[in-house]
Coordinates of C-alpha atoms and ligand atoms in Angstrom, one line a residue:
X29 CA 145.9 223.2 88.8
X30 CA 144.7 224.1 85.5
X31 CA 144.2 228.0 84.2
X32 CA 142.2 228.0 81.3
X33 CA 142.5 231.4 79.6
X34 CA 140.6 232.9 76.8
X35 CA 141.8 235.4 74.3
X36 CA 139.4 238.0 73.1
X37 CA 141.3 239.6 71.3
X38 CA 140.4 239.1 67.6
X39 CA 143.5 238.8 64.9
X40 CA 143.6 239.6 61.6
X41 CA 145.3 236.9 59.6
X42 CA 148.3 238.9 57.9
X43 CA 147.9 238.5 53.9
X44 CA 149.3 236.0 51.8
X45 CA 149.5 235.2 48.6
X46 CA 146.9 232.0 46.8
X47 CA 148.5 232.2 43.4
X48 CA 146.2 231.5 40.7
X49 CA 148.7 229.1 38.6
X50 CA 151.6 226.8 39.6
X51 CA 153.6 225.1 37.4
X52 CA 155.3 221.9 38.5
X53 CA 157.6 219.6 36.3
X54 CA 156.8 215.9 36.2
X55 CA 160.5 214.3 36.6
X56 CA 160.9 216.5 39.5
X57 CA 157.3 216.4 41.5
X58 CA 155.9 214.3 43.8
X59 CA 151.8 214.2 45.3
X60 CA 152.0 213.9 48.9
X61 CA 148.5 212.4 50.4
X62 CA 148.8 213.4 54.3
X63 CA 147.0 210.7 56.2
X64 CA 143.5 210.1 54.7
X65 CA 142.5 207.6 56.5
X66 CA 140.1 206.5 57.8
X67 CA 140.1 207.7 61.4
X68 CA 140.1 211.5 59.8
X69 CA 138.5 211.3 57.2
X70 CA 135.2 209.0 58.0
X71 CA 132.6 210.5 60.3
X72 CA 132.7 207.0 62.1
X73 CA 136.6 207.5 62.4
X74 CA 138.4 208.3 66.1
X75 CA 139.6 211.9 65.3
X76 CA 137.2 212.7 62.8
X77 CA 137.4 215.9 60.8
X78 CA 134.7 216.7 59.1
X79 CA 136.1 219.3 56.5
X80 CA 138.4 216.5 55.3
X81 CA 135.8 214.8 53.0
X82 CA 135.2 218.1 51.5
X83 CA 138.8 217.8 50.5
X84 CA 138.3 214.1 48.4
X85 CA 137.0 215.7 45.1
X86 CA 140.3 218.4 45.0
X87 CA 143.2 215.8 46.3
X88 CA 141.4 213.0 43.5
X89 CA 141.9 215.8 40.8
X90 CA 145.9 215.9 41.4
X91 CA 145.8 212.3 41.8
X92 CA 144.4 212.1 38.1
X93 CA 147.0 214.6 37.0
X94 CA 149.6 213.0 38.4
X95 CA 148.9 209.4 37.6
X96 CA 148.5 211.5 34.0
X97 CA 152.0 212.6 34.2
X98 CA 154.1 210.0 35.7
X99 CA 154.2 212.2 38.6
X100 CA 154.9 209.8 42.0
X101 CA 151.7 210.0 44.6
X102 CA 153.2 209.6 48.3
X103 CA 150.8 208.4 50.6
X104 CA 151.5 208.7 54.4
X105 CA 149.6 206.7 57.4
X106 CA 149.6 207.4 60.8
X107 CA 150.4 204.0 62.2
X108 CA 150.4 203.3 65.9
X109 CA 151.1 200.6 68.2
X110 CA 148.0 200.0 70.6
X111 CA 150.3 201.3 73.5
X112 CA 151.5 204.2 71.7
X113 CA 152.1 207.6 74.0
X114 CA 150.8 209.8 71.3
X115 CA 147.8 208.4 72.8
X116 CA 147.6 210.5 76.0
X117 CA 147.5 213.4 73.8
X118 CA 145.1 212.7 70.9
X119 CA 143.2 209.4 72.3
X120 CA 143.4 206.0 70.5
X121 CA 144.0 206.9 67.0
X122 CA 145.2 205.4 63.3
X123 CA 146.6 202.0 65.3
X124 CA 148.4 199.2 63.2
X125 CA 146.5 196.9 61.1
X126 CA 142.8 198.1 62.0
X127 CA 139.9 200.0 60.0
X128 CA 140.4 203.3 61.7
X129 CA 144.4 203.0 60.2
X130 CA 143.3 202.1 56.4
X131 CA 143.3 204.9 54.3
X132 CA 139.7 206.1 52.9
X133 CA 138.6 203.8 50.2
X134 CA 137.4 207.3 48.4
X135 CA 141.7 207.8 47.5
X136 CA 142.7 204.5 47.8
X137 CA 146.3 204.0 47.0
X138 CA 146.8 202.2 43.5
X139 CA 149.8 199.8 42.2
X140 CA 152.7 201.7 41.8
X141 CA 151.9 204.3 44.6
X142 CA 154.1 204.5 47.7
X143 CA 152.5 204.5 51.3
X144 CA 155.1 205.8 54.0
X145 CA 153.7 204.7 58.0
X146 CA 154.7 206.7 60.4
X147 CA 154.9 207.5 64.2
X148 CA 154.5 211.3 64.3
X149 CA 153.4 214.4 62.6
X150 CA 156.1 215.2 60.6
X151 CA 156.2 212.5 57.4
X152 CA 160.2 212.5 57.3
X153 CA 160.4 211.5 61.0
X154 CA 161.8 207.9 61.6
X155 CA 160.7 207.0 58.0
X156 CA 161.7 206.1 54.6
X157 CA 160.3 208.9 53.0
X158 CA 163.4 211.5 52.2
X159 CA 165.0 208.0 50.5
X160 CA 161.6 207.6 48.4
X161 CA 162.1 211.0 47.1
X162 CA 166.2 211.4 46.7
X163 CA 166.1 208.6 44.8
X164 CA 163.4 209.7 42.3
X165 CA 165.7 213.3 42.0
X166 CA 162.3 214.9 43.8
X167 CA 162.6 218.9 44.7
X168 CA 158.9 219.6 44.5
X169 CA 156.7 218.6 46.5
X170 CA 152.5 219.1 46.2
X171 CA 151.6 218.5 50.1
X172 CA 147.3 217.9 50.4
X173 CA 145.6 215.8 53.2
X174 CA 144.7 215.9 57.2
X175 CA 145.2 217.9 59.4
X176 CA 146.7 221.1 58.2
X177 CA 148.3 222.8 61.1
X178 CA 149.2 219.5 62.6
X179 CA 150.5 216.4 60.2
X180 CA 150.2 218.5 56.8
X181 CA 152.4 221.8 58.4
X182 CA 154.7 219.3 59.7
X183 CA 155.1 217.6 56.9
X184 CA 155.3 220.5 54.6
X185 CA 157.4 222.3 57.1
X186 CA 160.1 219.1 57.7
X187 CA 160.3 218.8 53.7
X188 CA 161.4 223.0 53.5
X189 CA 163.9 222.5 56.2
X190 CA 165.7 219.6 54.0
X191 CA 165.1 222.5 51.0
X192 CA 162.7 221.0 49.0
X193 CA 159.9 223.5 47.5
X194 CA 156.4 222.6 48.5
X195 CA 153.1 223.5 47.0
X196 CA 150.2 223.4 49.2
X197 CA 146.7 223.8 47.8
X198 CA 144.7 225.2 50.6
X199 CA 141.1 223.5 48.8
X200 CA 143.3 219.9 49.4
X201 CA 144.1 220.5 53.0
X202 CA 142.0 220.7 55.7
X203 CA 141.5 221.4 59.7
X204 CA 138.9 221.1 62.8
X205 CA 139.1 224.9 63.0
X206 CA 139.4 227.9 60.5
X207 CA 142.0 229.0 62.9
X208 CA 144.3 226.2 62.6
X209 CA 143.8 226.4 58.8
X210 CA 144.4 229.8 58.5
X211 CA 147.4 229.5 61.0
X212 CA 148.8 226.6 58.8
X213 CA 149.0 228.9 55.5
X214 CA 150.4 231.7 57.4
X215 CA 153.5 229.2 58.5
X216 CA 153.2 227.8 55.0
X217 CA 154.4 230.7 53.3
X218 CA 156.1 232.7 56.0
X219 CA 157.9 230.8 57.5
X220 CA 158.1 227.8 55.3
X221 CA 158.2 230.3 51.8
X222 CA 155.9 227.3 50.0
X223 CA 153.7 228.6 47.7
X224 CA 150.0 228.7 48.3
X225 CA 147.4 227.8 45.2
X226 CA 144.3 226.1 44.3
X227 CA 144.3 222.4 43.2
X228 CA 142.5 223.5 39.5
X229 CA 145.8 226.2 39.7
X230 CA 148.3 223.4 39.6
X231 CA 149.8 222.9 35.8
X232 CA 152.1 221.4 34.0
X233 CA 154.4 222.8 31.7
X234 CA 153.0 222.2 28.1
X235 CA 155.4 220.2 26.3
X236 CA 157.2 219.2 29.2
X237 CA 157.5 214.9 28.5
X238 CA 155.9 212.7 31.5
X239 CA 158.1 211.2 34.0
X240 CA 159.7 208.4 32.0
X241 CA 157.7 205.1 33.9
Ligands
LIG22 ZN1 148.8 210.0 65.3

């Protein structure tokens, strides 16, 4: 039997901080691109969300910067098998090799960029990722993409817990409820102590070289 309750009870969303400036260093940064694709992000798409697109014009502005400074831009796709059980949650979904799975043509991924596949919600889960970022000396990471409180908090979450320090620009992320959004930043810098900014707020250091290519 199901029991469907409803709260009534409004909450306030306990304060945190949206610092107006962030400085990241190139040789030590990476741009991670949560799942932009096409099933999120399109309105034709399975699970479409429709504040995503609002998020293009702020993810393609640290894009620019970082293609501008050397700084790596880590894409990650949900990629399914047509059989996969994620699927009795969510619904068919991001599966292997079809539109829905591509990543939106508006932040296409361009030569040199690395695309990570994965099964689940969290990015470093059963995938190459961690290696892609050791291996560049990476302890920064900018986290923007779909859906905060689900593959984004995840993501930025799993990345704190191996002690990197993530940046999450809350104009570059984005959710099907102002809840889960506001939920997402909370555990973003509560529990996860990442730091909260705009995508206009992220800098780098004057002065400080570009990642050697
Ligand atoms: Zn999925």
């Amino acid at each position: 039997m199901n029991i469907r309750t409803r709260n009534d009870r409004a909450l306030e969303v306990p304060p945190y901080t949206v610092e107006p400036r962030v400085q990241v260093r190139p040789g030590t940064t990476a741009l991670i691109i949560v799942d932009m694709q096409n099933d999120f992000v399109d309105p034709q798409g399975r699970l479409s969300v429709p504040s995503a697109r609002e998020t293009v014009p702020a993810i393609r502005r640290l894009r620019d910067l970082a293609r501008a400074h050397g700084i790596p831009v880590v894409y990650t796709q949900d990629w399914h098998r047509p059989d996969d059980p994620e699927f009795a949650l969510w619904g068919v979904h991001a599966v292997e090799g079809t539109w829905g799975a591509e990543i939106s043509p508006d932040l296409a991924p361009g030569p040199g960029d690395v695309v990570i596949r994965k099964p689940r919600y969290d990015a470093f889960y059963g995938t190459a990722l961690e290696h892609e970022l050791r291996q560049r000396q990476i302890d920064t990471l900018i986290v923007t993409g779909t859906v905060s409180n689900i593959c984004v908090l995840h993501t930025a979450g799993s990345a704190a817990l191996r002690w990197f320090r993530i940046v999450v620009p809350v104009d570059a992320v984005s959710a099907l409820e102002e809840f889960d959004q506001q939920a997402a930043f909370r555990q973003i810098a509560f529990l996860y102590r990442g730091t909260l900014t705009r995508s206009e707020g992220i800098a780098v250091p004057a002065g400080d070289p570009p990642r050697p290519g």
